[in-house]
CSV table of C-alpha atoms in Angstrom, one decimal:
chain,number,residue,atom,x,y,z
L,1,MET,CA,0.0,0.0,0.0
L,2,LYS,CA,2.0,3.0,-1.3
L,3,LEU,CA,-0.1,5.6,0.6
L,4,PHE,CA,1.2,4.2,3.9
L,5,THR,CA,4.8,3.7,3.1
L,6,PHE,CA,5.8,7.2,4.2
L,7,LEU,CA,5.1,6.1,7.8
L,8,LYS,CA,7.7,3.4,7.7
L,9,HIS,CA,10.7,5.6,8.1
L,10,ASN,CA,12.6,6.7,11.2
L,11,LYS,CA,11.1,9.7,12.9
L,12,LEU,CA,14.5,11.4,12.5
L,13,ASN,CA,14.3,11.1,8.7
L,14,GLY,CA,12.3,14.2,8.1
L,15,ASP,CA,12.8,14.1,4.4
L,16,ALA,CA,10.9,10.8,4.2
L,17,ARG,CA,7.6,12.4,5.4
L,18,PRO,CA,5.3,15.0,3.9
L,19,ARG,CA,6.3,18.5,4.9
L,20,ASN,CA,3.0,19.1,6.8
L,21,LEU,CA,3.3,15.9,8.9
L,22,ARG,CA,4.8,16.5,12.4
L,23,CYS,CA,4.5,13.2,14.3
L,24,ASN,CA,7.1,11.2,16.2
L,25,ILE,CA,6.3,7.8,14.8
L,26,TYR,CA,8.6,4.8,14.8
L,27,SER,CA,9.4,2.4,12.0
L,28,GLU,CA,8.4,-1.3,12.3
L,29,ASN,CA,11.8,-2.4,13.6
L,30,GLU,CA,12.1,0.5,16.0
L,31,PHE,CA,8.6,-0.1,17.4
L,32,LYS,CA,9.4,-3.8,17.7
L,33,SER,CA,12.4,-2.9,19.9
L,34,ILE,CA,10.2,-0.6,22.1
L,35,ILE,CA,7.7,-3.4,22.6
L,36,MET,CA,10.4,-5.9,23.5
L,37,ARG,CA,11.9,-3.4,26.0
L,38,GLU,CA,8.5,-2.9,27.6
L,39,ARG,CA,8.0,-6.7,27.9
L,40,VAL,CA,11.3,-7.0,29.8
L,41,ARG,CA,10.4,-4.1,32.1
L,42,CYS,CA,6.9,-5.5,32.9
L,43,ASP,CA,8.3,-9.0,33.6
L,44,ARG,CA,10.7,-7.5,36.1
L,45,SER,CA,8.2,-5.1,37.8
L,46,GLU,CA,5.1,-7.4,37.5
L,47,SER,CA,3.3,-4.5,35.8
L,48,VAL,CA,1.4,-4.2,32.6
L,49,PHE,CA,1.3,-2.2,29.4
L,50,SER,CA,-1.3,-1.9,26.6
L,51,LEU,CA,-0.8,-2.0,22.9
L,52,VAL,CA,-3.6,-0.4,20.9
L,53,GLU,CA,-3.7,-1.2,17.2
L,54,PHE,CA,-5.5,1.2,14.8
L,55,ASP,CA,-6.5,-0.2,11.4
L,56,LEU,CA,-5.9,2.4,8.7
L,57,SER,CA,-6.2,0.1,5.7
L,58,GLY,CA,-8.0,1.8,2.8
L,59,LYS,CA,-7.4,5.3,4.2
L,60,SER,CA,-5.9,8.0,1.9
L,61,GLU,CA,-2.6,9.8,2.8
L,62,LYS,CA,-4.5,12.9,3.7
L,63,THR,CA,-6.8,11.0,6.0
L,64,ILE,CA,-3.8,9.4,7.7
L,65,GLU,CA,-2.2,12.7,8.2
L,66,LEU,CA,-5.4,14.0,10.0
L,67,PHE,CA,-5.3,10.8,12.1
L,68,ILE,CA,-1.7,11.6,13.2
L,69,LYS,CA,-2.6,15.2,14.0
L,70,ILE,CA,-5.2,13.9,16.5
L,71,PHE,CA,-2.4,12.2,18.4
L,72,ASN,CA,-0.4,15.5,18.4
L,73,LYS,CA,-3.3,17.5,19.8
L,74,ARG,CA,-5.1,15.3,22.3
L,75,GLY,CA,-3.7,11.8,22.0
L,76,THR,CA,-0.7,10.3,23.7
L,77,ARG,CA,1.3,11.2,26.8
L,78,MET,CA,5.0,11.9,26.9
L,79,ILE,CA,5.7,8.3,28.1
L,80,ASP,CA,3.7,6.7,25.3
L,81,GLU,CA,5.2,5.5,22.0
L,82,VAL,CA,3.6,5.4,18.5
L,83,GLY,CA,4.9,3.2,15.8
L,84,MET,CA,4.2,0.9,12.8
L,85,ILE,CA,2.9,-2.6,13.3
L,86,ASP,CA,2.7,-3.3,9.6
L,87,ASN,CA,1.9,-1.3,6.4
L,88,GLN,CA,-1.8,-1.0,7.4
L,89,HIS,CA,-1.7,-0.6,11.1
L,90,ILE,CA,-0.4,1.9,13.6
L,91,GLY,CA,0.3,0.9,17.2
L,92,VAL,CA,0.4,2.9,20.4
L,93,CYS,CA,2.2,1.5,23.4
L,94,LEU,CA,0.6,2.8,26.6
L,95,ASN,CA,2.9,2.3,29.6
L,96,ASN,CA,1.3,1.2,33.0
L,97,THR,CA,-2.2,1.2,31.4
L,98,ASP,CA,-4.7,-1.6,31.8
L,99,ARG,CA,-7.5,-2.6,29.4
L,100,ALA,CA,-10.0,-0.1,30.7
L,101,GLY,CA,-7.6,2.8,30.4
L,102,ALA,CA,-6.5,1.7,26.9
L,103,SER,CA,-10.1,1.3,25.7
L,104,ILE,CA,-11.0,4.8,26.9
L,105,PHE,CA,-7.9,6.2,25.1
L,106,ALA,CA,-8.7,4.4,21.9
L,107,LYS,CA,-12.4,5.4,22.0
L,108,ASN,CA,-11.5,9.1,22.4
L,109,ILE,CA,-9.2,8.9,19.4
L,110,LYS,CA,-11.9,7.1,17.4
L,111,GLU,CA,-14.6,9.7,18.3
L,112,LYS,CA,-12.3,12.6,17.4
L,113,PHE,CA,-11.3,10.9,14.1
L,114,ILE,CA,-15.0,10.4,13.2
L,115,SER,CA,-16.0,13.9,14.0
L,116,THR,CA,-13.0,15.3,12.0
L,117,THR,CA,-13.1,13.1,8.9
L,118,GLY,CA,-16.6,11.6,8.9
L,119,GLN,CA,-14.9,8.2,8.5
L,120,ASN,CA,-14.9,5.2,10.8
L,121,ILE,CA,-11.9,3.5,12.2
L,122,THR,CA,-11.4,0.3,14.1
L,123,PHE,CA,-9.0,-0.7,16.9
L,124,LYS,CA,-7.9,-3.6,19.0
L,125,VAL,CA,-6.4,-3.6,22.5
L,126,TYR,CA,-3.8,-6.1,23.7
L,127,ILE,CA,-2.6,-6.2,27.3
L,128,TYR,CA,0.8,-7.6,28.2
L,129,PRO,CA,1.2,-10.1,29.8
L,130,ILE,CA,-2.5,-11.2,29.8
L,131,ASP,CA,-3.0,-11.4,26.0
L,132,TRP,CA,0.5,-12.7,25.1
L,133,LYS,CA,-0.4,-16.3,25.4
L,134,ASP,CA,1.0,-19.5,23.9
L,135,ILE,CA,-0.8,-19.8,20.6
L,136,ASN,CA,0.4,-23.3,20.0
L,137,ASN,CA,-2.0,-25.0,22.5
L,138,ILE,CA,-5.4,-23.5,22.0
L,139,THR,CA,-7.3,-26.6,23.1
L,140,ASN,CA,-5.3,-26.8,26.4
L,141,TYR,CA,-6.2,-23.2,27.2
L,142,LEU,CA,-9.9,-23.8,26.5
L,143,ASN,CA,-10.0,-26.8,28.7
L,144,LYS,CA,-8.1,-25.4,31.7
L,145,SER,CA,-9.6,-22.6,33.7
L,146,ASP,CA,-7.2,-22.1,36.6
L,147,LYS,CA,-3.8,-22.4,35.1
L,148,ASN,CA,-4.3,-20.1,32.2
L,149,ASN,CA,-5.5,-16.8,33.8
L,150,GLY,CA,-9.2,-17.7,33.7
L,151,TYR,CA,-9.7,-18.7,30.1
L,152,THR,CA,-12.9,-20.7,30.1
L,153,LYS,CA,-15.7,-21.8,27.8
L,154,GLN,CA,-19.1,-20.1,28.6
L,155,SER,CA,-22.4,-21.1,27.1
L,156,ASN,CA,-24.3,-17.9,27.9
L,157,PRO,CA,-21.8,-15.0,27.8
L,158,SER,CA,-23.0,-11.5,28.4
L,159,SER,CA,-23.2,-9.6,25.1
L,160,ASN,CA,-22.8,-6.2,26.6
L,161,LYS,CA,-19.4,-6.9,28.2
L,162,SER,CA,-16.1,-6.1,26.6
L,163,TYR,CA,-13.5,-8.7,26.1
L,164,SER,CA,-11.9,-9.7,29.4
L,165,ILE,CA,-10.0,-12.7,30.8
L,166,SER,CA,-13.0,-13.8,32.9
L,167,ASP,CA,-16.0,-13.6,30.6
L,168,GLN,CA,-14.8,-14.4,27.1
L,169,THR,CA,-16.4,-17.1,24.9
L,170,GLU,CA,-14.7,-19.8,23.0
L,171,LYS,CA,-15.2,-17.7,19.8
L,172,ASP,CA,-13.7,-14.7,21.5
L,173,PHE,CA,-10.7,-16.7,22.5
L,174,VAL,CA,-10.1,-18.2,19.0
L,175,ASP,CA,-10.5,-14.7,17.4
L,176,ASN,CA,-8.0,-13.3,19.9
L,177,VAL,CA,-5.5,-16.2,19.1
L,178,LYS,CA,-5.8,-15.3,15.4
L,179,LEU,CA,-4.9,-11.7,16.2
L,180,GLU,CA,-2.0,-12.9,18.3
L,181,TYR,CA,-0.3,-14.3,15.3
L,182,LYS,CA,0.0,-10.8,13.9
L,183,ILE,CA,1.4,-9.5,17.2
L,184,LYS,CA,3.7,-12.4,17.7
L,185,ASN,CA,5.0,-12.2,14.2
L,186,ASN,CA,6.0,-8.6,14.9
L,187,TYR,CA,7.1,-8.6,18.5
L,188,ASP,CA,8.4,-12.1,19.4
L,189,TYR,CA,12.0,-13.3,19.2
L,190,LYS,CA,12.8,-15.4,16.1
L,191,MET,CA,15.5,-18.0,15.7
L,192,PRO,CA,18.2,-17.1,13.2
L,193,VAL,CA,18.0,-19.0,9.9
L,194,TRP,CA,21.6,-20.0,10.0
L,195,LYS,CA,21.1,-21.7,13.3
L,196,ARG,CA,18.6,-24.2,11.8
L,197,TYR,CA,21.0,-25.1,9.0
L,198,VAL,CA,23.8,-25.7,11.5
L,199,ASP,CA,21.6,-27.7,13.8
L,200,ILE,CA,20.5,-30.1,11.1
L,201,THR,CA,24.0,-30.5,9.5
L,202,VAL,CA,25.8,-31.2,12.8
L,203,SER,CA,23.1,-33.4,14.2
L,204,VAL,CA,23.0,-35.7,11.2
L,205,LEU,CA,26.8,-35.9,11.2
L,206,VAL,CA,27.0,-36.7,14.9
L,207,LEU,CA,24.3,-39.3,14.6
L,208,VAL,CA,26.2,-41.1,11.8
L,209,LEU,CA,29.6,-40.9,13.6
L,210,ALA,CA,28.2,-41.9,17.0
L,211,SER,CA,26.0,-44.7,15.7
L,212,PRO,CA,28.3,-47.4,17.3
L,213,LEU,CA,28.0,-45.6,20.7
L,214,PHE,CA,24.2,-45.5,20.2
L,215,LEU,CA,24.1,-49.2,19.5
L,216,ILE,CA,26.3,-50.1,22.5
L,217,THR,CA,24.2,-47.9,24.8
L,218,ILE,CA,20.9,-49.4,23.5
L,219,ILE,CA,22.2,-53.0,24.0
L,220,SER,CA,23.6,-52.1,27.5
L,221,ILE,CA,20.3,-50.7,28.7
L,222,LYS,CA,18.3,-53.6,27.4
L,223,ILE,CA,20.6,-56.1,29.2
L,224,LEU,CA,21.0,-54.1,32.4
L,225,SER,CA,17.4,-53.1,33.1
L,226,PRO,CA,14.0,-54.2,32.0
L,227,GLY,CA,11.9,-51.5,30.3
L,228,PRO,CA,12.2,-49.1,27.4
L,229,VAL,CA,15.5,-47.8,26.0
L,230,PHE,CA,14.4,-44.2,25.8
L,231,PHE,CA,13.1,-42.0,28.5
L,232,LYS,CA,10.4,-39.5,27.3
L,233,GLN,CA,9.5,-36.5,29.3
L,234,GLU,CA,7.3,-33.4,28.5
L,235,ARG,CA,9.4,-30.2,28.7
L,236,VAL,CA,8.8,-26.5,28.1
L,237,GLY,CA,10.5,-25.2,25.0
L,238,TYR,CA,10.6,-22.2,22.7
L,239,MET,CA,8.0,-19.5,23.5
L,240,GLY,CA,6.4,-21.8,26.1
L,241,LYS,CA,5.4,-24.6,23.7
L,242,THR,CA,5.7,-28.1,25.3
L,243,PHE,CA,7.4,-31.0,23.6
L,244,ILE,CA,8.5,-34.6,24.4
L,245,MET,CA,12.3,-34.7,25.1
L,246,LEU,CA,14.2,-37.9,24.5
L,247,LYS,CA,17.0,-39.3,26.6
L,248,PHE,CA,18.6,-42.7,27.1
L,249,ARG,CA,16.9,-44.2,30.2
L,250,SER,CA,19.3,-44.1,33.1
L,251,MET,CA,16.8,-44.7,35.9
L,252,LYS,CA,14.6,-47.7,36.8
L,253,VAL,CA,11.1,-47.8,35.4
L,254,GLY,CA,8.4,-46.3,37.7
L,255,ASN,CA,10.8,-44.0,39.6
L,256,CYS,CA,8.9,-41.4,41.7
L,257,THR,CA,9.6,-37.7,40.9
L,258,ASN,CA,8.1,-36.2,44.0
L,259,ALA,CA,11.4,-35.8,45.7
L,260,HIS,CA,12.9,-34.0,42.8
L,261,LYS,CA,9.8,-31.8,42.4
L,262,LYS,CA,10.0,-30.8,46.0
L,263,TYR,CA,13.8,-30.1,45.7
L,264,VAL,CA,13.4,-27.9,42.6
L,265,ALA,CA,10.5,-26.0,44.1
L,266,GLY,CA,12.5,-25.4,47.3
L,267,LEU,CA,15.5,-24.3,45.3
L,268,ILE,CA,13.6,-21.7,43.3
L,269,LYS,CA,11.5,-20.4,46.3
L,270,SER,CA,14.7,-19.9,48.4
L,271,GLU,CA,15.9,-17.5,45.8
L,272,LYS,CA,12.6,-15.8,45.4
L,273,HIS,CA,12.3,-15.1,49.1
L,274,SER,CA,16.0,-14.6,49.9
L,275,ASP,CA,15.9,-16.8,52.9
L,276,GLY,CA,19.7,-17.1,53.2
L,277,ASN,CA,20.1,-19.9,50.7
L,278,VAL,CA,20.4,-17.7,47.6
L,279,ASN,CA,23.9,-18.9,47.0
L,280,LYS,CA,22.7,-22.5,46.9
L,281,PRO,CA,24.1,-24.2,43.8
L,282,MET,CA,22.1,-26.1,41.2
L,283,ILE,CA,23.3,-29.5,42.4
L,284,LYS,CA,21.8,-32.4,40.5
L,285,ARG,CA,20.4,-34.8,43.1
L,286,ASP,CA,20.8,-38.4,42.0
L,287,ASN,CA,19.1,-41.2,44.0
L,288,LEU,CA,21.6,-44.0,43.5
L,289,ASN,CA,19.0,-46.6,44.3
L,290,SER,CA,16.9,-45.5,41.4
L,291,LEU,CA,19.6,-45.5,38.8
L,292,ILE,CA,20.2,-48.5,36.6
L,293,PRO,CA,23.7,-50.1,36.5
L,294,PHE,CA,26.1,-47.7,34.8
L,295,GLY,CA,23.3,-45.1,34.9
L,296,LYS,CA,25.5,-42.6,36.7
L,297,VAL,CA,28.2,-43.1,34.0
L,298,PHE,CA,25.7,-42.3,31.3
L,299,ARG,CA,24.8,-39.1,33.1
L,300,ARG,CA,28.3,-37.9,34.0
L,301,LEU,CA,29.5,-38.4,30.4
L,302,CYS,CA,26.2,-37.0,29.0
L,303,ILE,CA,25.7,-40.1,26.9
L,304,ASP,CA,22.0,-40.1,28.0
L,305,GLU,CA,21.6,-36.7,26.2
L,306,LEU,CA,22.5,-38.1,22.8
L,307,PRO,CA,18.9,-38.9,21.7
L,308,GLN,CA,18.1,-35.2,21.9
L,309,LEU,CA,19.8,-34.9,18.5
L,310,ILE,CA,16.5,-36.3,17.2
L,311,ASN,CA,14.7,-33.4,19.0
L,312,VAL,CA,17.1,-31.1,17.2
L,313,ILE,CA,16.3,-32.5,13.8
L,314,ARG,CA,12.6,-32.2,14.5
L,315,GLY,CA,13.1,-28.5,15.3
L,316,GLU,CA,12.0,-28.8,18.9
L,317,MET,CA,15.5,-28.2,20.2
L,318,SER,CA,18.9,-26.7,19.1
L,319,LEU,CA,22.4,-27.8,19.7
L,320,ILE,CA,23.0,-24.6,21.7
L,321,GLY,CA,20.4,-23.0,24.0
L,322,PRO,CA,18.9,-23.1,27.5
L,323,ARG,CA,18.0,-26.4,29.0
L,324,PRO,CA,14.2,-27.0,28.7
L,325,PRO,CA,12.6,-27.3,32.2
L,326,VAL,CA,10.0,-29.8,33.3
L,327,LEU,CA,6.5,-28.5,33.7
L,328,TYR,CA,6.5,-28.5,37.5
L,329,GLU,CA,9.7,-26.4,37.5
L,330,GLN,CA,8.2,-23.8,35.1
L,331,GLU,CA,5.1,-23.5,37.3
L,332,GLU,CA,7.4,-22.0,40.0
L,333,TYR,CA,8.9,-19.3,37.7
L,334,GLU,CA,8.4,-15.6,38.1
L,335,SER,CA,7.5,-13.6,35.0
L,336,TRP,CA,11.0,-12.5,34.2
L,337,HIS,CA,12.3,-16.1,34.3
L,338,ASN,CA,10.2,-16.9,31.2
L,339,GLY,CA,12.7,-14.8,29.2
L,340,ARG,CA,14.8,-17.9,28.8
L,341,PHE,CA,12.1,-19.3,26.5
L,342,ASN,CA,12.9,-16.7,23.9
L,343,ALA,CA,15.6,-19.0,22.5
L,344,LEU,CA,15.2,-22.6,21.3
L,345,PRO,CA,16.2,-25.0,24.1
L,346,GLY,CA,19.5,-26.7,23.6
L,347,ILE,CA,21.5,-29.8,24.4
L,348,THR,CA,24.3,-27.6,25.7
L,349,GLY,CA,24.4,-23.9,26.4
L,350,LEU,CA,26.0,-20.9,28.1
L,351,TRP,CA,25.0,-22.1,31.6
L,352,GLN,CA,26.6,-25.5,31.1
L,353,VAL,CA,30.0,-24.1,30.1
L,354,SER,CA,29.9,-21.3,32.7
L,355,GLY,CA,29.9,-23.4,35.8
L,356,LYS,CA,26.6,-25.4,35.6
L,357,ASN,CA,26.1,-27.1,39.0
L,358,ARG,CA,28.4,-24.6,40.7
L,359,LEU,CA,25.9,-21.8,39.8
L,360,THR,CA,22.7,-20.8,41.5
L,361,PHE,CA,19.3,-21.0,39.9
L,362,GLU,CA,19.1,-17.2,39.3
L,363,GLN,CA,22.6,-17.2,37.8
L,364,MET,CA,21.4,-20.0,35.4
L,365,ILE,CA,18.3,-18.0,34.4
L,366,ARG,CA,20.4,-14.8,33.8
L,367,LEU,CA,22.9,-16.7,31.6
L,368,ASP,CA,20.0,-18.2,29.6
L,369,ILE,CA,18.4,-14.8,29.1
L,370,ARG,CA,21.7,-13.3,28.1
L,371,TYR,CA,22.2,-16.0,25.5
L,372,SER,CA,18.7,-15.4,24.0
L,373,ARG,CA,19.6,-11.7,23.6
L,374,GLN,CA,23.2,-12.2,22.4
L,375,GLU,CA,22.6,-15.2,20.2
L,376,SER,CA,25.2,-15.4,17.4
L,377,PHE,CA,27.2,-17.8,15.3
L,378,LEU,CA,30.5,-16.9,17.1
L,379,LEU,CA,28.9,-17.4,20.5
L,380,ASP,CA,27.6,-20.9,19.5
L,381,VAL,CA,31.0,-21.9,18.2
L,382,ILE,CA,32.6,-20.8,21.5
L,383,ILE,CA,30.0,-22.8,23.5
L,384,ILE,CA,30.5,-25.9,21.4
L,385,LEU,CA,34.3,-25.7,21.9
L,386,LYS,CA,33.9,-25.3,25.7
L,387,THR,CA,31.4,-28.1,26.1
L,388,PRO,CA,34.0,-31.1,26.2
L,389,PHE,CA,36.0,-29.2,28.9
L,390,ALA,CA,32.8,-28.7,30.8
L,391,ILE,CA,32.0,-32.4,30.7
L,392,VAL,CA,35.5,-33.3,31.9
L,393,LEU,CA,35.2,-30.8,34.7
L,394,GLN,CA,31.8,-32.3,35.7
L,395,VAL,CA,33.4,-35.8,35.9
L,396,LEU,CA,36.3,-34.5,38.0
L,397,ASP,CA,33.8,-32.8,40.4
L,398,SER,CA,31.9,-36.0,40.7
L,399,MET,CA,35.1,-37.9,41.5
L,400,GLN,CA,36.0,-35.3,44.2
L,401,GLU,CA,32.5,-35.4,45.6
L,402,ASN,CA,32.7,-39.2,46.0
L,403,LYS,CA,36.0,-38.9,47.8
L,404,ASN,CA,34.5,-36.4,50.2
L,405,LYS,CA,31.6,-38.7,50.9
L,406,GLU,CA,34.1,-41.6,51.7
L,407,LYS,CA,35.9,-39.3,54.1
L,408,GLY,CA,32.7,-38.2,55.7
L,409,VAL,CA,32.9,-34.6,54.3
L,410,CYS,CA,29.7,-33.0,53.1
L,411,LYS,CA,30.6,-30.3,50.5
L,412,TYR,CA,27.0,-29.0,50.1
L,413,VAL,CA,24.4,-28.8,52.7
């Protein structure tokens, strides 16, 4: 739409706008950065912001100029930002504004626009984090009422109520999910194209070269312990989408996870409430009675992780990235912790080569978020080169821990 392209340029590029247009409006890329910044701020402060989308498709350039002038005269505050969502929609980021406040703002702009031009205009309101939901599991959201901020099916919705998290219908929800695709395509993190090519190439190569080790491990597990060769577990991955992660089974069948669940919850809560254990490292608690013969060796040498190359080929994981948590771990997260899901989960990552079990939970989260923001080919190469040394260090730490136990010394309390 040529009539709208003049709004795509940076607000500093005055020569790219008509001479009579005086509006601070950001380009698509700049506005994307603003929204991402606001998401981080809200995650840290547990606050909200609103994104109002105005549909200007089919409007003439003169009409659009009149629309922009309304903002200049009686529209946004100094702390609000205006920018392009795409070539037919303008967005307004309203800081610390809930749905009610954003709706009042949008209606005022609409009424002024109608009285000035005689034309109608439509708008949509998105609230972060309420409306930024996982669009990959619509059915799950419709079937769960407590764990998804109140999204429920209702047979007799009130027709005079506006869209909200407590009174929406199934149709309202599905319509909102369709709109989310537009928002997510503009304002969510995306995996670099090069990363996918590297993942597939290296994974296929390693699977071929390591096929003898695969065969030996499969035979060993079948001989040493009854049950399946592979251990399958639901994990939380990229942008909060769940998937089934594969591992070689190193534990006996039917092992109870309650102890691990309680341990992880306590570890995270101790850092949340600063109860004096904030420096407690992420020690992996292995119940030796639940491990199969040589199961500890599989874990220490990371042999049990090799089947995740299949997850990489499927596109569910990457070679490099944050480790995907189990569901009960993610349930304990604070909002800002979810920033680690902005990168595809990996077999190894920045946390693993930076200390791993020597680091605290919060240090792990911060390293994962740093990786998601600084993701690059060079950083991935550095992590891959450091991974073998990290594995050797883990083995040495394990040997030292065993020696301390034999001497009656407890390194970690």
